[in-house]
Coordinates of C-alpha atoms in Angstrom, one line a residue:
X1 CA 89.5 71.9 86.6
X2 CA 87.6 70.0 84.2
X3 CA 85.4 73.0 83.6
X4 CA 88.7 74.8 82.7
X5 CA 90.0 71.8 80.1
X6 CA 86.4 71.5 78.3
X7 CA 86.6 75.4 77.9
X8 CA 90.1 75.7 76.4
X9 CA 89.1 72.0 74.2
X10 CA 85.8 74.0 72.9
X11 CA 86.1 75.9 69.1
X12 CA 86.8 79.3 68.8
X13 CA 82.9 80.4 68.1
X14 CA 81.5 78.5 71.1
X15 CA 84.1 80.7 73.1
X16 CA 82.7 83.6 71.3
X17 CA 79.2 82.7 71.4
X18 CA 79.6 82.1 75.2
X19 CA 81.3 85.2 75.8
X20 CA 78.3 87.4 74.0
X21 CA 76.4 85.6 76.3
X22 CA 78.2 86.3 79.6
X23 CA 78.4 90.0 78.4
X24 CA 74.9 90.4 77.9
X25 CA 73.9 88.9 81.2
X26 CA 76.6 91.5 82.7
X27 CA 75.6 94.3 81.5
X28 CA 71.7 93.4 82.1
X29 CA 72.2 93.1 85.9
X30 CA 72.5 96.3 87.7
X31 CA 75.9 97.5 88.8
X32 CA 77.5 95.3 86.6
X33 CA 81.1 94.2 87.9
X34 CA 81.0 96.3 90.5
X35 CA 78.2 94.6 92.2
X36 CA 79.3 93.4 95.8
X37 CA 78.7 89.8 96.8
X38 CA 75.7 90.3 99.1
X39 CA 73.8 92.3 95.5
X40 CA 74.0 88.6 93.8
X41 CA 76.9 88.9 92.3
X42 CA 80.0 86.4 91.5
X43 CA 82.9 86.8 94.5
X44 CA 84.8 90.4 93.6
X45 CA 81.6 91.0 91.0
X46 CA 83.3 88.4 88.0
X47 CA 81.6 88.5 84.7
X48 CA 83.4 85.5 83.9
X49 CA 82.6 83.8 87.0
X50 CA 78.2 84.1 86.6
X51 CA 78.7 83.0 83.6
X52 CA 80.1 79.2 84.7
X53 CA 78.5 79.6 87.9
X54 CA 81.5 79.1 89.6
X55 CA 82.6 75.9 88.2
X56 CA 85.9 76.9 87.2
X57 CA 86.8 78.4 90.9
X58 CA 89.5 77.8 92.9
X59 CA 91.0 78.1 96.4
X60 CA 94.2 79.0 97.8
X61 CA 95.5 76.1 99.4
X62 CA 96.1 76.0 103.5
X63 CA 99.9 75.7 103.3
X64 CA 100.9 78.0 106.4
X65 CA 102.5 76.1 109.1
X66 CA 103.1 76.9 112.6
X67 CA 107.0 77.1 112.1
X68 CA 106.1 79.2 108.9
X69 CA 104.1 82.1 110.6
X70 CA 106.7 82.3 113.2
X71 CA 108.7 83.1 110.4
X72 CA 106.6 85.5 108.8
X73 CA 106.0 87.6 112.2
X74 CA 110.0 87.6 112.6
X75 CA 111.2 88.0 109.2
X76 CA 108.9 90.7 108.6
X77 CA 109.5 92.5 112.3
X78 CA 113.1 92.5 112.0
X79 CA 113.8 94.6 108.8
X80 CA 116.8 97.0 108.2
X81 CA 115.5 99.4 111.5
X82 CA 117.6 97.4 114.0
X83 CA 120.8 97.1 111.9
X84 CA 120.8 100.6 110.6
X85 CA 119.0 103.3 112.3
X86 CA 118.1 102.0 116.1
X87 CA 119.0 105.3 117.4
X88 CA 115.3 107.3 117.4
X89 CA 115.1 105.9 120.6
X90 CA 118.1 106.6 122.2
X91 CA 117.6 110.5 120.9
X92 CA 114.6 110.9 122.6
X93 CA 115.2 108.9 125.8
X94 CA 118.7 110.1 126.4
X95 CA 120.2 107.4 128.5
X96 CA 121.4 103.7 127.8
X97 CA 119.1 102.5 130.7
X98 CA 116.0 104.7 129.5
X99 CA 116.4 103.3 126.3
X100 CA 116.6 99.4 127.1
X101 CA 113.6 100.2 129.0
X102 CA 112.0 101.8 126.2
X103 CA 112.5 98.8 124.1
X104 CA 111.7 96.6 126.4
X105 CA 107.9 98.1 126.9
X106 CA 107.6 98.3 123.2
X107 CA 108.1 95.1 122.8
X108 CA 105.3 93.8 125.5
X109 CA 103.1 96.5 124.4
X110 CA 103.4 94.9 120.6
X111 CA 103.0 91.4 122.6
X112 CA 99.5 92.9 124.0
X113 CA 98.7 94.0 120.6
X114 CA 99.3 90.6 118.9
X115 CA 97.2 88.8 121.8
X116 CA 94.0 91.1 121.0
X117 CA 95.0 90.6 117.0
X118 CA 94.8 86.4 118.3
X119 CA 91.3 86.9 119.4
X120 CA 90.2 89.2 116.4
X121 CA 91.8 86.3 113.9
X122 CA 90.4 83.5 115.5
X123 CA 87.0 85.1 115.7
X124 CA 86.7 86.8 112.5
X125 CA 88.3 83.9 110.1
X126 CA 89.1 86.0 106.8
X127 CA 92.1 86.9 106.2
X128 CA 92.8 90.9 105.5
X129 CA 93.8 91.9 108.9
X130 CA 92.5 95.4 109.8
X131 CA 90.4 95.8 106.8
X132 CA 89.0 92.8 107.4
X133 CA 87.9 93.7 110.5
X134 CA 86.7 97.2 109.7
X135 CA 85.1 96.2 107.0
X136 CA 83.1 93.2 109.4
X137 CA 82.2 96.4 112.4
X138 CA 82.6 99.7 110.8
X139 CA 81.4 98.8 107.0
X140 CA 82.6 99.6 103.4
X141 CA 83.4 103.1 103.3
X142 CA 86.0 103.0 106.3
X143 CA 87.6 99.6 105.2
X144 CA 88.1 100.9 101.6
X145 CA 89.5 104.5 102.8
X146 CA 92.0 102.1 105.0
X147 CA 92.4 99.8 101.9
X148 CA 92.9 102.6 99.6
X149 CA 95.9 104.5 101.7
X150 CA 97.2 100.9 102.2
X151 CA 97.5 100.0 98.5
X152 CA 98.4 103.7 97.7
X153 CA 101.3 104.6 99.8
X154 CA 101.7 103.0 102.4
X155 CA 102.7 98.7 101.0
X156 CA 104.4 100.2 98.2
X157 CA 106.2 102.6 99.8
X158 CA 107.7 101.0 102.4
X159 CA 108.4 98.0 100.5
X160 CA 110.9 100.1 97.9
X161 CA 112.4 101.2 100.6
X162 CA 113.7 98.3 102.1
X163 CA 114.4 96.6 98.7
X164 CA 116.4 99.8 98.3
X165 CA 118.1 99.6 101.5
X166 CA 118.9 95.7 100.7
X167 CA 120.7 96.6 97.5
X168 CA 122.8 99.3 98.9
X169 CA 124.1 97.5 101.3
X170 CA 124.5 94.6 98.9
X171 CA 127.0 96.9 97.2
X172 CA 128.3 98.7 99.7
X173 CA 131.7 96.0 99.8
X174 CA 131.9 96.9 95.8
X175 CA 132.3 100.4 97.1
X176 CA 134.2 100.4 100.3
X177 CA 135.2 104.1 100.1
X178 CA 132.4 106.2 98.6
X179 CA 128.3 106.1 98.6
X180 CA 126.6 103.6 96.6
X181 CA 125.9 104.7 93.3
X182 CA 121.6 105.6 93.7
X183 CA 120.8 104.4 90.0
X184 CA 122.7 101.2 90.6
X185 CA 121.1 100.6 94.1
X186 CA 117.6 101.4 92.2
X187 CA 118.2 99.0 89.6
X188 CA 119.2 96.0 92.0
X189 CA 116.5 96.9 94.1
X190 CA 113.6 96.4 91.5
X191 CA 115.8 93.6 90.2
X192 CA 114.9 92.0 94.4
X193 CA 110.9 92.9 93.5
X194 CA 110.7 91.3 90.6
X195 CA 112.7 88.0 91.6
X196 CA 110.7 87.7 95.1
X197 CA 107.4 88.4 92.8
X198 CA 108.4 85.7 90.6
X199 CA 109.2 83.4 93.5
X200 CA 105.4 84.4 95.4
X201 CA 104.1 83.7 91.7
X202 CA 105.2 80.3 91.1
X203 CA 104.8 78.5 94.8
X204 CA 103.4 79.5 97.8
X205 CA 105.6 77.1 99.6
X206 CA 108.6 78.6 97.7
X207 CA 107.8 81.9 99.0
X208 CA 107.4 80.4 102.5
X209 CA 110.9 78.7 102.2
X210 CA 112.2 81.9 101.6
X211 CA 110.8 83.4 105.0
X212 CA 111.9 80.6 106.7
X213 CA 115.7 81.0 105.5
X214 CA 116.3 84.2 105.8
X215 CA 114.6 85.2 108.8
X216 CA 117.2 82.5 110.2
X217 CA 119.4 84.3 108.4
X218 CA 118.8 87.7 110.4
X219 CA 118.4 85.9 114.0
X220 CA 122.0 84.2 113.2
X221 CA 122.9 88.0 112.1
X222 CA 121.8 89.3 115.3
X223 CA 123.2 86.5 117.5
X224 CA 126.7 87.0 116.3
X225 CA 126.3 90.7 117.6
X226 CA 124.8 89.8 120.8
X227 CA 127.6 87.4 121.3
X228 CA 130.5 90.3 120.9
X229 CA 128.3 92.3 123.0
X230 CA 128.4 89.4 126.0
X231 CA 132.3 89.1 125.4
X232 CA 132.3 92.8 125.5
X233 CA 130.9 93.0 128.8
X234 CA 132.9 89.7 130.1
X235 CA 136.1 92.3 129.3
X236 CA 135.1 95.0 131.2
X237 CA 135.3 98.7 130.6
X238 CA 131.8 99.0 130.1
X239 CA 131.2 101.6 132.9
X240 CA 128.0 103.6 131.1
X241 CA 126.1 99.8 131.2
X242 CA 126.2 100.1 135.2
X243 CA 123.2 100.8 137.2
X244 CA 124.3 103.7 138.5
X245 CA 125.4 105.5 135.4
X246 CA 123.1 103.7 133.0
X247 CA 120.2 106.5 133.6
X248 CA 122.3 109.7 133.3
X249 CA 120.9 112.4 130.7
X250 CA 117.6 110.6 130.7
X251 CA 114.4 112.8 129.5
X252 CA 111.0 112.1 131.1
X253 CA 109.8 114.7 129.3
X254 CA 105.9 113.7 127.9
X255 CA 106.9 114.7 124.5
X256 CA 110.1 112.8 124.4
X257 CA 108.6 109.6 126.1
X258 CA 105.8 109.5 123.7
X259 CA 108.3 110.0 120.7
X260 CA 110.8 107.6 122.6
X261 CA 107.6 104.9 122.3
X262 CA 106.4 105.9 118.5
X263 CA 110.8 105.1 117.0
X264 CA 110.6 101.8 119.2
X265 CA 107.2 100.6 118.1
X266 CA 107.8 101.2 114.3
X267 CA 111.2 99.3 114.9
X268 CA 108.5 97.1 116.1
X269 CA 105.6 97.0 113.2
X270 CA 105.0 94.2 111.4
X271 CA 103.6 92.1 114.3
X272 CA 99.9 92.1 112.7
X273 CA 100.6 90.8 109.6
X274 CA 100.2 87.1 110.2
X275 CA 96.3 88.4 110.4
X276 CA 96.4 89.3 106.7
X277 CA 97.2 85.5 105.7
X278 CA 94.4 83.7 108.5
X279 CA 93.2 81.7 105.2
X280 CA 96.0 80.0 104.6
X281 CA 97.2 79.2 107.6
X282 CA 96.8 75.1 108.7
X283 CA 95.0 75.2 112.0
X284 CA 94.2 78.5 112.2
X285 CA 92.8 78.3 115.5
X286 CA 95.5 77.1 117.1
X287 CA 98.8 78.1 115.2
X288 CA 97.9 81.7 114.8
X289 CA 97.9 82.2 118.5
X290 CA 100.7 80.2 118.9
X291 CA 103.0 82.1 116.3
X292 CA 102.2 85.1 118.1
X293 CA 103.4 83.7 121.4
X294 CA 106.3 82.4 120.0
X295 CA 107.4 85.4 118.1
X296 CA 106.7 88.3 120.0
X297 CA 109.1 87.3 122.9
X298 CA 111.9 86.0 120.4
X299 CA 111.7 89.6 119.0
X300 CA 111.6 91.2 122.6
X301 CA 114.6 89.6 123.5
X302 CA 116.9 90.0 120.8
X303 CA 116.0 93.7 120.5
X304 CA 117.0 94.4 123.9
X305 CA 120.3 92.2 124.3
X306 CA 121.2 94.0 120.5
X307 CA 120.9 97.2 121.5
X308 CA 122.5 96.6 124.8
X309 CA 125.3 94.6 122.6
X310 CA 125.4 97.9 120.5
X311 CA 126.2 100.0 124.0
X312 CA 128.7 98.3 125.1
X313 CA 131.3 99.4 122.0
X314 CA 129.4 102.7 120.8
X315 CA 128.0 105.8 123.2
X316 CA 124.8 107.3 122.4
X317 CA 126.2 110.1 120.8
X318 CA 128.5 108.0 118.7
X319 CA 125.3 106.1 117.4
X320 CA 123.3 109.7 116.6
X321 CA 126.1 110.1 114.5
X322 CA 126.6 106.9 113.0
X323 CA 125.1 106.4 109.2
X324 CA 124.7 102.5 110.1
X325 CA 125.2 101.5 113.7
X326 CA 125.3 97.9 112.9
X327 CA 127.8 98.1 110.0
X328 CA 130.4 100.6 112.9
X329 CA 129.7 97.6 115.4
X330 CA 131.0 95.5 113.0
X331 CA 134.1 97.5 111.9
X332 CA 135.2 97.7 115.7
X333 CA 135.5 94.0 116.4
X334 CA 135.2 91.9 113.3
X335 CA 138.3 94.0 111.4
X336 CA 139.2 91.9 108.2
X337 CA 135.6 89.9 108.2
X338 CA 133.5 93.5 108.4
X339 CA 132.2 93.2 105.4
X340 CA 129.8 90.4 106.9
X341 CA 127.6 92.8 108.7
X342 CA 126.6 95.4 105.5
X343 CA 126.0 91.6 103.5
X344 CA 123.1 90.2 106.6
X345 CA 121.7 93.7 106.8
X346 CA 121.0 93.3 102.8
X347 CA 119.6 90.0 103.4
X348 CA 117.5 90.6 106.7
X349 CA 116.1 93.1 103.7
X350 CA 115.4 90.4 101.3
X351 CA 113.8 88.5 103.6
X352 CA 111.5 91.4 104.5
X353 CA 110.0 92.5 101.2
X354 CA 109.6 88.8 100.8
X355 CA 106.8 88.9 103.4
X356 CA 105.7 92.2 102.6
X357 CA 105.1 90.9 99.4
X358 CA 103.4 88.0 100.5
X359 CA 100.9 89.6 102.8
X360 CA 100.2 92.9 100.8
X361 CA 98.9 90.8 97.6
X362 CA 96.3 88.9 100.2
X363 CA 95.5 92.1 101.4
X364 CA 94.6 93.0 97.7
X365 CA 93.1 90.1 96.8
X366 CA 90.8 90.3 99.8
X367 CA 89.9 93.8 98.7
X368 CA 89.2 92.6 95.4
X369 CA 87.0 89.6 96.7
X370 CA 85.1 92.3 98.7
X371 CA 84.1 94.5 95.7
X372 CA 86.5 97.2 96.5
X373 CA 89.0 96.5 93.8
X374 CA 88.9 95.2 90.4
X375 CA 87.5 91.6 90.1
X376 CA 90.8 90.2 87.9
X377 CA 92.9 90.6 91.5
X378 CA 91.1 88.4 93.2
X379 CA 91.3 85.9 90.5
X380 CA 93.9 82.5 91.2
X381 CA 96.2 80.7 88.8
X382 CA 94.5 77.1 88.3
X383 CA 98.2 75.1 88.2
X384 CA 100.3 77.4 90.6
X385 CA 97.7 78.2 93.2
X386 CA 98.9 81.6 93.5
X387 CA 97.2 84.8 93.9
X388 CA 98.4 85.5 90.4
X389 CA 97.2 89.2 89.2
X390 CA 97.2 90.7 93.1
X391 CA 100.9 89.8 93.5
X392 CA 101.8 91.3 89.9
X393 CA 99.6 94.6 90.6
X394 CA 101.5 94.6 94.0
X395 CA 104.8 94.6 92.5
X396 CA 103.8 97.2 89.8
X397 CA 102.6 99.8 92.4
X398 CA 105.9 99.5 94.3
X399 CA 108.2 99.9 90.9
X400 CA 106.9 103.1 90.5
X401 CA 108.2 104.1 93.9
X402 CA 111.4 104.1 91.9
X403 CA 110.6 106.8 90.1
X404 CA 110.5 109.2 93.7
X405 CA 113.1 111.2 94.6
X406 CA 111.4 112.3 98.1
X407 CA 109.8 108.6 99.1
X408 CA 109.9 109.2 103.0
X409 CA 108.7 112.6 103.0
X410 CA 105.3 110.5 101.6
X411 CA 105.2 107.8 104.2
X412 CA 105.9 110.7 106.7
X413 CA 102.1 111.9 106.0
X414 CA 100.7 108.8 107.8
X415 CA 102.6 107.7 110.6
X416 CA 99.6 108.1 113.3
X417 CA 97.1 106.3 110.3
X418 CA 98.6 102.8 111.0
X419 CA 97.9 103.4 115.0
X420 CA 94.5 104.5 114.0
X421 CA 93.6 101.5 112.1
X422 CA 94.7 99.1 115.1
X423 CA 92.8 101.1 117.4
X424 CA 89.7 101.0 115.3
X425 CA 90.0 97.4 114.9
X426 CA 90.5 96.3 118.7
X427 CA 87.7 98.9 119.4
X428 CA 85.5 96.6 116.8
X429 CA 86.4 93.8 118.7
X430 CA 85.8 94.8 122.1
X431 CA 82.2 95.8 120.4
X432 CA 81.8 92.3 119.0
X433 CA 81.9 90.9 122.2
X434 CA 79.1 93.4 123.5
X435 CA 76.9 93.5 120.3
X436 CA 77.4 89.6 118.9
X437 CA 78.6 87.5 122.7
X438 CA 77.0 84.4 120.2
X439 CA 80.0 84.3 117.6
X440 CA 82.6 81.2 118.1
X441 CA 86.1 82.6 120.4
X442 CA 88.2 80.3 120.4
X443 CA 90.6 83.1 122.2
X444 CA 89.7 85.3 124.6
X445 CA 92.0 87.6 126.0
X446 CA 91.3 89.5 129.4
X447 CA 89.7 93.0 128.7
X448 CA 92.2 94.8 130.2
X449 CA 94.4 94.1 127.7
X450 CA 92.3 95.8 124.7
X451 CA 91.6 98.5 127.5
X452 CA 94.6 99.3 127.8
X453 CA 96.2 98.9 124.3
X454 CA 93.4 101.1 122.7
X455 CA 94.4 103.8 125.1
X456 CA 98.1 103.7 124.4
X457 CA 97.0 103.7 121.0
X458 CA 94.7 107.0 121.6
X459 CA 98.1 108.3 123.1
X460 CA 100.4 107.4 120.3
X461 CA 98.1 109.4 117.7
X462 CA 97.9 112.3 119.8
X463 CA 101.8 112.4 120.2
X464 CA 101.7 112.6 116.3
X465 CA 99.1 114.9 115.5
X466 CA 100.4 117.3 118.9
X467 CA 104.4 116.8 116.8
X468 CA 103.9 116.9 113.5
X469 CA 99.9 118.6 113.2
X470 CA 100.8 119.7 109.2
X471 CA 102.1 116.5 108.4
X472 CA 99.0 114.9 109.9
X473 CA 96.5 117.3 108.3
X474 CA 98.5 116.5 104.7
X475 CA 97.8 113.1 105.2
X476 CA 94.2 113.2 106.3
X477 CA 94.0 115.3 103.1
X478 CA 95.3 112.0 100.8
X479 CA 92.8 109.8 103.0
X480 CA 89.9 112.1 101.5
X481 CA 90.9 111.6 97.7
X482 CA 89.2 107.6 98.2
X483 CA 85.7 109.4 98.9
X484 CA 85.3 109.9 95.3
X485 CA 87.1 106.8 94.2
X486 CA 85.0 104.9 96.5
X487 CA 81.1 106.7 95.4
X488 CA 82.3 105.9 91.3
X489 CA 84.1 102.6 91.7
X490 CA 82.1 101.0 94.4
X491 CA 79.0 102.7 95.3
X492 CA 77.7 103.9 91.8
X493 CA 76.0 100.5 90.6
X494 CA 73.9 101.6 88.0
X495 CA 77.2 102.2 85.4
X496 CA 76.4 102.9 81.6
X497 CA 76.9 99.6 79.6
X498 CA 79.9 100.9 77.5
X499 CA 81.8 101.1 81.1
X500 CA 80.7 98.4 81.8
X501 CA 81.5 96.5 78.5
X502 CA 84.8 98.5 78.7
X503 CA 85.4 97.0 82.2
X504 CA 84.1 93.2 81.1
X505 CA 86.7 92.8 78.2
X506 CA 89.5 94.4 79.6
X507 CA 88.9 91.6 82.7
X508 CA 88.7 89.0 80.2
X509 CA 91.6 89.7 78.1
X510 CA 93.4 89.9 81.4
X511 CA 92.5 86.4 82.4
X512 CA 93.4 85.3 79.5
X513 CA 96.9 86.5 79.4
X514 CA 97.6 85.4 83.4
X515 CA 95.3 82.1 82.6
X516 CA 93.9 82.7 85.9
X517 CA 90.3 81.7 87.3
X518 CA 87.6 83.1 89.9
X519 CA 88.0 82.3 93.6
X520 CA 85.7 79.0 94.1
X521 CA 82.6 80.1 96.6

């Protein structure tokens, strides 16, 4: 800090004499900004940063608690899936019983997952998640392709889409008898980016507080419909719930089983994403696997006892047909006070981009510290302590989601890439063990467990590409358009000095604007 007070104290021609000179050092060294770490360079290749030699750095502080990553893992599992559309199970299994069954293996499967994830976060300590890990077995290429779709489609994406989902339902009291007006709902929705990018921006514990609350909020949500459920069944009249009967119409066809699995373990995604914030977290070691112990079950179990709750009032083919299966619950029993479910589904939404938000911009500004992005994003506001330009570059990307008319068709294109990227990354650590048995493992999880996850994982994407083969090939297709990002922007080193001028002062002026500073090495 007191590098940062004597700069902004000095006169305006020592600041342009010592810019000249940072320039001219830049563009002297081969590759320029773009020059990776382990090539000499400044973390995420700063100009700014070789010339103070790091003085001015910063870290992000270790602010992540125990009760906070539970919190993340939970608030970001349970999104808008459960409340409105938990019915691509119960298409492809058939039954009531096939289908509690169904979610109930998804969620240990995802608790298997998470374990493996433990042992991959406590052994390799940056935070990233799976392009972390790629990056550390399979090497650049691969962890930028992953980065690339990741910053491309898939965060922003997904994250419009439940900050859409959150405003409609928001409104939907204001219009009790007709759709939600779509410009409205697309104006509150970047309204709910901007405010939770503001929040992230000023106070890291701010945006954790904001987990905490409202993935209380959600639980309390999904408790209340649990609790009607158990009345529900207390009355009686539940005759499909019974043993007997619970199984009837089931299909154990491969093909439905498999797409069965793929609805509930989306319902289920999310559970990785304490990975991408292993940095911050106090006590890594031991709270990371903790939170994952902690969370995974709590997820399980409501999951289940909701969508058995949600049995006991609707049929299956009464929730194939319903728009929002939460919101019909709701109208059933709560009559007068209905309007409380459409107002927690729009909040268990808030909560989610919240920690969406969070994650994605470390997930950027660990691509940036890497030399796969600009440098400025992996840059750190000295006062705030706040990933500064990542988390404004991650709320840009997904503002211009509002702009598509089409937006699932696009996230459509990659639903066996996620699988992929796990796979790949438990695969790296089952090699780790083999090719490095020296490296520190805190956890160590039986091998069986990776065994067997990578294969259910080998099944998953061979489900997809089997159902949807065009979709799949489309997708592979928007993978290929990072090669030639990645040979220019990452692999060319030797740039012509009026790039890399170009590329210098459009970094500084940035800085200057955000105030921010290079990581601290």
């Amino acid at each position: 800090m007191s590098g940062l007070k004597k700069r902004n104290s000095s006169s305006s021609a020592d600041k342009e004499e010592e810019d000249k000179q940072v320039t001219e050092r830049m563009l002297s060294t081969p590759g320029g900004a773009g020059a990776r770490r382990d090539q000499g360079a400044t973390p995420g290749g700063d100009p700014a940063a070789a010339g103070e030699g790091g003085k001015q750095g910063v870290v992000l502080e270790k602010n992540i608690t125990l009760f906070n990553g539970v919190a993340i893992i939970v608030g970001t599992i349970i999104g808008s899936g459960i409340f409105v559309t938990p019915t691509g199970v119960v298409k492809e299994a058939g039954s009531v019983g096939l289908s509690l069954v169904v979610w109930a293996v998804c969620g240990v499967f995802s608790t298997v997952g998470a374990l493996c994830y433990a042992e991959l976060g406590t052994t390799i300590t940056k935070s990233g998640g799976d392009y972390a890990y790629i990056l550390e077995v399979y090497g650049s290429l691969l962890a930028f392709l992953k980065l690339w779709i990741e910053l491309l489609i898939i965060r922003p994406s997904s994250q419009y889409i439940v900050a859409y989902v959150f405003a409609t339902y928001l409104l939907k009291p204001l219009f009790p008898d007709c759709p939600v007006p779509e410009e409205g709902a697309k104006l509150l929705a970047c309204l709910c980016i901007l405010l939770l990018t503001f929040v992230n921006c000023y106070s890291v514990k701010a945006a954790t507080r904001v987990q905490d609350i409202f993935a209380a909020a959600k639980l309390l949500a999904l408790g209340m419909i649990i609790i009607i459920g158990f009345v529900k069944i207390g009355q009686g009249g539940v005759d499909r719930l019974l043993p007997e009967n619970s199984f009837e119409g089931s299909k154990y066809e491969f093909g439905s089983i498999g797409l069965a699995l793929y609805s509930g373990l989306f319902a289920y995604g999310g559970w990785n994403y304490l990975n991408l914030v292993t940095e911050e977290m106090i006590e890594p070691f031991k709270n990371l696997p903790r939170a994952i112990i902690i969370s995974l079950p709590i997820v399980t179990v409501v999951y289940v006892l909701t969508n058995l709750a949600y049995f006991t009032t609707l049929s299956p083919e009464q929730m194939l047909a319903s728009e929002a299966v939460a919101v019909d619950f709701g109208n059933y029993h709560l009559g007068p006070m209905a309007w409380i479910i459409p107002v927690f589904v729009g909040l268990s939404c808030f909560g989610s981009v919240n920690g969406s938000l969070f994650t994605s911009s470390r997930l950027f500004f660990v691509g940036s510290r890497e030399g796969h992005l600009p440098s400025l994003l992996s840059m750190i506001h000295p006062t705030l302590l706040t990933p500064l330009p990542s988390l404004i570059f991650t709320c840009l990307m997904t503002l211009l989601y509002a702009f598509s008319n089409d937006i699932f068709s696009v996230i459509n294109f990659f639903s066996f890439f996620n699988w992929l990227c796990i796979a790949m990354a438990i695969i790296g650590m089952m090699w780790l063990r083999y090719k490095k048995p020296e490296m520190e493992r805190p956890i160590k999880v039986n091998i069986l467990l990776p065994l067997s996850f990578v294969l259910a994982c080998l099944f998953l994407i061979i489900v997809s590409i089997w159902k949807t083969p065009v979709e799949c090939a489309i997708g592979f297709g928007i993978i290929a358009t990072g090669l030639p990002v990645y040979f220019i922007g990452v692999r060319w080193q030797r740039k012509p000095k009026w790039m890399l001028h170009g590329i210098f002062s459009t970094t500084a002026l940035c800085q200057k604007v955000m105030e921010v500073v290079p990581q601290a090495t």
